Amino acid sequence: MKIIDGKQLAQTIKNEIKEEVDQIRAEGGNIPHLAAVLVGDNPASRSYVRNKVRSCEFVGFESTLIQKDAGISEEELLEIIDELNENEDIDGFIVQLPLPDHIDETKVTLAIDPKKDVDGFHPVNFGRMAQGLDCFLPATPYGILQMLERYKIDTSGKHCVVIGRSNIVGTPMSILLSRKANPGNCTVTLTHSRTKDLGAEILRADIIVAAIGIPNFVGSDMVKEGAVVIDVGINRVEDETRKSGYRLVGDVDFDAVADKASYITPVPGGVGPMTVTSLLMNTLKASRLKQ
Ligand code: GUN
């Protein structure tokens, strides 16, 4: 069994991006600039956004953080998005999800200029992705592709079972792995809450991508010997022995599954850190496209 070390790989990629930014700076080019909009005080969202801003600083990007309280109206938020769309200093921006219930996330996503949509959530980017056209790929699936590529994991002709059909992970992941590309060329089964005998489906997988948000859901009885196991789950479970009062647990029961897997991603330190590097890569791309 080999651990796919997302933390280390993310650092390698960040170092590569930093080198590129140093070069851009030396040549007097435009420094990529990412803006993040954070609404409310969801602790996980705050932590993710803080991490994104810190990573921008590390690679030498410019970053702008716009923080608004949970009471902001949808109209006000849409105005901020319009301003970011128009602001030529900003290459790309994200609106951290989830948003408070009174704000329509679809409306917000649709308001973002696809050319600045470095999250890859706008239907224009999603549609381009589905057709194999140049686009911004969504951060988590893009990070997983990077892992498969850099660890030279053969995906061609393999049976991949994706668990969870969200717009930001499961559905795009299923499309990307079935594309005629490398990584790709998988036969994909996209499973969800209505799937009959989910355990039996997962057991057929050469590659498992677990993205359902249920702690330790995938047990050893669901995993074929030698399977590649990608765990997207970041679940907070209570743990009074920790100072924070919680610990992070994936969707896969790591201890039970690790011995069976050929490759496995840990939580934390697996897919999570890769999502930030994807965002940085998309921002670098947005900045280049503007030139
Ligand atoms: N919430 C959870 N994941 C993401 C992400 O990749 N981007 C944004 N904007 N919000 C998220």
Coordinates of C-alpha atoms in Angstrom, one line a residue, residues 8-272:
Q8 CA 3.7 17.0 0.1
L9 CA 2.4 17.0 -3.5
A10 CA 0.6 20.3 -3.0
Q11 CA 3.8 21.8 -1.6
T12 CA 5.7 20.6 -4.7
I13 CA 3.2 22.2 -7.0
K14 CA 3.1 25.4 -4.9
N15 CA 6.9 25.6 -5.2
E16 CA 6.6 25.2 -9.0
I17 CA 4.0 28.0 -9.1
K18 CA 6.2 30.2 -7.0
E19 CA 9.0 29.7 -9.4
E20 CA 6.8 30.8 -12.3
V21 CA 5.6 33.8 -10.4
D22 CA 9.2 34.8 -9.6
Q23 CA 9.9 34.6 -13.3
I24 CA 6.9 36.7 -14.2
R25 CA 8.0 39.3 -11.6
A26 CA 11.6 39.3 -13.0
E27 CA 10.2 39.9 -16.5
G28 CA 7.9 42.7 -15.3
G29 CA 4.8 40.8 -16.1
N30 CA 1.4 40.9 -14.3
I31 CA 1.3 39.2 -10.9
P32 CA -1.8 36.9 -10.7
H33 CA -4.4 38.3 -8.3
L34 CA -7.1 36.2 -6.7
A35 CA -10.0 37.6 -4.7
A36 CA -12.1 35.5 -2.2
V37 CA -15.5 36.4 -0.9
L38 CA -16.4 35.0 2.5
V39 CA -20.0 35.4 3.8
G40 CA -20.8 34.6 7.5
D41 CA -18.8 32.8 10.0
N42 CA -18.9 29.2 9.1
P43 CA -15.7 27.9 10.8
A44 CA -14.8 25.4 8.0
S45 CA -15.3 28.1 5.4
R46 CA -13.2 30.6 7.3
S47 CA -10.4 28.1 7.7
Y48 CA -10.5 27.2 3.9
V49 CA -10.5 30.8 2.9
R50 CA -7.6 31.6 5.3
N51 CA -5.7 28.8 3.8
K52 CA -6.3 30.0 0.2
V53 CA -5.1 33.5 1.1
R54 CA -2.0 32.1 2.8
S55 CA -1.2 30.0 -0.2
C56 CA -1.5 33.0 -2.5
E57 CA 1.0 34.8 -0.3
F58 CA 3.4 31.8 -0.4
V59 CA 3.5 31.6 -4.2
G60 CA 3.7 35.4 -4.5
F61 CA 0.2 36.1 -5.9
E62 CA -1.7 39.1 -4.9
S63 CA -4.9 38.4 -2.9
T64 CA -7.9 40.2 -1.7
L65 CA -10.3 39.0 0.9
I66 CA -13.8 40.4 1.1
Q67 CA -15.6 39.4 4.3
K68 CA -19.3 40.1 4.8
D69 CA -21.5 39.2 7.6
A70 CA -24.2 36.6 7.2
G71 CA -26.9 39.3 7.0
I72 CA -25.7 40.6 3.6
S73 CA -28.6 40.7 1.1
E74 CA -28.4 38.7 -2.1
E75 CA -28.5 41.9 -4.1
E76 CA -25.5 43.4 -2.2
L77 CA -23.6 40.2 -2.8
L78 CA -24.4 40.3 -6.5
E79 CA -23.2 43.9 -6.7
I80 CA -19.9 42.8 -5.2
I81 CA -19.6 40.1 -7.8
D82 CA -20.3 42.6 -10.6
E83 CA -17.6 44.8 -9.3
L84 CA -15.1 41.9 -9.2
N85 CA -16.2 41.0 -12.8
E86 CA -15.4 44.5 -13.9
N87 CA -12.2 45.0 -11.8
E88 CA -9.3 44.6 -14.2
D89 CA -6.8 44.1 -11.3
I90 CA -8.5 40.9 -10.3
D91 CA -7.7 37.8 -12.5
G92 CA -10.0 35.4 -10.8
F93 CA -12.3 35.2 -7.8
I94 CA -14.3 32.7 -5.7
V95 CA -17.3 33.0 -3.5
Q96 CA -16.9 30.5 -0.7
L97 CA -19.8 28.1 -0.4
P98 CA -22.0 27.3 1.4
L99 CA -23.9 30.7 1.5
P100 CA -26.6 31.6 4.1
D101 CA -30.0 30.1 3.2
H102 CA -31.5 33.5 2.0
I103 CA -29.0 33.7 -0.8
D104 CA -29.5 31.6 -3.9
E105 CA -26.1 29.9 -4.7
T106 CA -27.1 29.2 -8.3
K107 CA -27.8 32.9 -8.9
V108 CA -24.5 33.8 -7.4
T109 CA -22.6 31.2 -9.5
L110 CA -24.3 32.4 -12.7
A111 CA -23.3 36.0 -11.9
I112 CA -19.6 35.2 -12.0
D113 CA -17.9 36.0 -15.3
P114 CA -16.8 32.5 -16.6
K115 CA -13.4 34.1 -17.5
K116 CA -12.8 34.8 -13.8
D117 CA -14.5 31.7 -12.5
V118 CA -11.4 30.0 -11.1
D119 CA -13.6 27.6 -9.1
G120 CA -14.9 26.2 -12.4
F121 CA -18.5 26.2 -11.1
H122 CA -20.2 28.3 -13.8
P123 CA -22.2 26.2 -16.3
V124 CA -20.0 27.6 -19.1
N125 CA -16.9 26.1 -17.5
F126 CA -18.8 22.9 -16.6
G127 CA -20.1 22.5 -20.1
R128 CA -16.7 23.1 -21.6
M129 CA -15.2 20.6 -19.2
A130 CA -17.9 18.0 -20.3
Q131 CA -16.9 18.6 -23.9
G132 CA -13.2 18.4 -23.3
L133 CA -12.7 22.1 -24.2
D134 CA -10.2 24.4 -22.5
C135 CA -11.8 25.7 -19.2
F136 CA -11.2 26.1 -15.5
L137 CA -11.6 22.7 -13.9
P138 CA -13.3 22.6 -10.4
A139 CA -10.7 22.5 -7.7
T140 CA -11.3 19.1 -6.1
P141 CA -11.6 17.0 -9.2
Y142 CA -8.6 18.9 -10.7
G143 CA -6.6 18.1 -7.6
I144 CA -7.5 14.4 -7.8
L145 CA -6.4 14.3 -11.5
Q146 CA -3.1 15.9 -10.4
M147 CA -2.6 13.2 -7.8
L148 CA -3.4 10.4 -10.3
E149 CA -1.0 11.9 -12.9
R150 CA 1.9 12.7 -10.6
Y151 CA 1.7 9.3 -8.9
K152 CA 1.6 7.7 -12.4
I153 CA -1.5 5.7 -11.6
D154 CA -2.9 4.0 -14.6
T155 CA -6.5 4.8 -15.1
S156 CA -7.1 3.6 -18.7
G157 CA -9.7 0.9 -19.0
K158 CA -10.2 0.9 -15.2
H159 CA -13.5 0.7 -13.5
C160 CA -14.0 3.8 -11.3
V161 CA -16.8 4.1 -8.8
V162 CA -17.6 7.7 -7.7
I163 CA -19.7 7.9 -4.5
G164 CA -21.7 11.1 -4.4
R165 CA -23.1 13.2 -7.3
S166 CA -22.5 16.8 -6.1
N167 CA -22.0 19.5 -8.8
I168 CA -18.6 20.3 -7.3
V169 CA -17.1 16.9 -6.9
G170 CA -18.9 13.7 -7.8
T171 CA -20.5 14.7 -11.1
P172 CA -17.5 16.5 -12.6
M173 CA -15.2 13.7 -11.4
S174 CA -17.2 11.1 -13.2
I175 CA -17.1 13.2 -16.4
L176 CA -13.4 13.8 -16.2
L177 CA -12.4 10.2 -15.5
S178 CA -14.5 9.0 -18.4
R179 CA -13.0 11.5 -20.9
K180 CA -10.6 10.4 -23.6
A181 CA -7.6 11.7 -21.8
N182 CA -4.9 10.8 -19.4
P183 CA -5.8 10.5 -16.5
G184 CA -9.2 9.3 -17.9
N185 CA -10.5 6.6 -20.1
C186 CA -12.1 4.9 -17.1
T187 CA -15.5 3.1 -17.2
V188 CA -17.3 5.1 -14.5
T189 CA -20.2 4.3 -12.2
L190 CA -21.6 7.4 -10.5
T191 CA -23.4 6.2 -7.3
H192 CA -25.6 8.2 -4.9
S193 CA -28.2 7.9 -2.2
R194 CA -30.7 6.0 -4.4
T195 CA -28.1 3.5 -5.7
K196 CA -29.2 -0.1 -4.9
D197 CA -26.6 -2.2 -3.1
L198 CA -24.0 0.5 -3.0
G199 CA -21.6 -1.8 -1.2
A200 CA -21.6 -4.3 -4.1
E201 CA -21.1 -1.4 -6.6
I202 CA -18.1 -0.1 -4.7
L203 CA -16.6 -3.6 -4.4
R204 CA -16.3 -3.8 -8.2
A205 CA -14.1 -0.6 -8.3
D206 CA -10.5 -0.5 -9.4
I207 CA -10.6 3.2 -8.4
I208 CA -12.9 4.5 -5.6
V209 CA -13.6 8.2 -5.3
A210 CA -15.6 8.7 -2.0
A211 CA -17.4 12.1 -1.8
I212 CA -20.5 11.7 0.3
G213 CA -19.7 13.4 3.5
I214 CA -20.4 10.4 5.9
P215 CA -17.5 9.7 8.3
N216 CA -15.8 6.3 7.7
F217 CA -18.6 5.2 5.3
V218 CA -16.4 3.0 3.1
G219 CA -15.3 -0.1 5.1
S220 CA -13.0 -2.9 4.2
D221 CA -15.9 -5.1 3.0
M222 CA -16.5 -2.7 0.2
V223 CA -13.0 -2.5 -1.2
K224 CA -11.5 -4.9 -3.7
E225 CA -7.9 -6.0 -3.1
G226 CA -5.5 -3.6 -4.9
A227 CA -8.0 -0.8 -5.4
V228 CA -7.0 2.9 -5.5
V229 CA -8.9 4.8 -2.8
I230 CA -9.4 8.5 -3.1
D231 CA -11.1 10.0 0.0
V232 CA -12.7 13.4 -0.5
G233 CA -14.5 13.5 2.8
I234 CA -13.5 16.1 5.4
N235 CA -15.9 15.4 8.3
R236 CA -15.6 17.1 11.7
V237 CA -16.3 14.6 14.4
E238 CA -16.3 15.4 18.1
D239 CA -13.1 14.6 19.9
E240 CA -12.7 15.9 23.5
T241 CA -9.0 14.9 23.6
R242 CA -8.3 17.6 21.0
K243 CA -7.9 21.2 21.9
S244 CA -10.3 22.2 19.1
G245 CA -12.8 19.7 20.4
Y246 CA -13.0 17.9 17.0
R247 CA -10.9 15.9 14.6
L248 CA -11.1 15.4 10.8
V249 CA -12.3 12.1 9.4
G250 CA -12.7 11.0 5.8
D251 CA -15.5 9.1 4.1
V252 CA -13.2 6.1 4.1
D253 CA -12.4 4.0 7.2
F254 CA -8.7 4.5 6.6
D255 CA -7.4 2.0 9.2
A256 CA -9.7 -0.8 7.9
V257 CA -9.1 -0.2 4.2
A258 CA -5.4 0.8 4.0
D259 CA -4.1 -2.8 3.8
K260 CA -6.3 -3.7 0.9
A261 CA -5.7 -0.6 -1.1
S262 CA -2.8 -0.2 -3.6
Y263 CA -2.9 3.6 -3.1
I264 CA -4.9 5.5 -0.6
T265 CA -5.3 9.2 0.3
P266 CA -5.2 10.1 4.0
V267 CA -7.5 12.6 5.8
P268 CA -6.2 15.1 6.6
G269 CA -3.3 15.6 4.2
G270 CA -4.8 14.0 1.1
V271 CA -7.2 15.6 -1.3
G272 CA -7.8 18.7 0.9

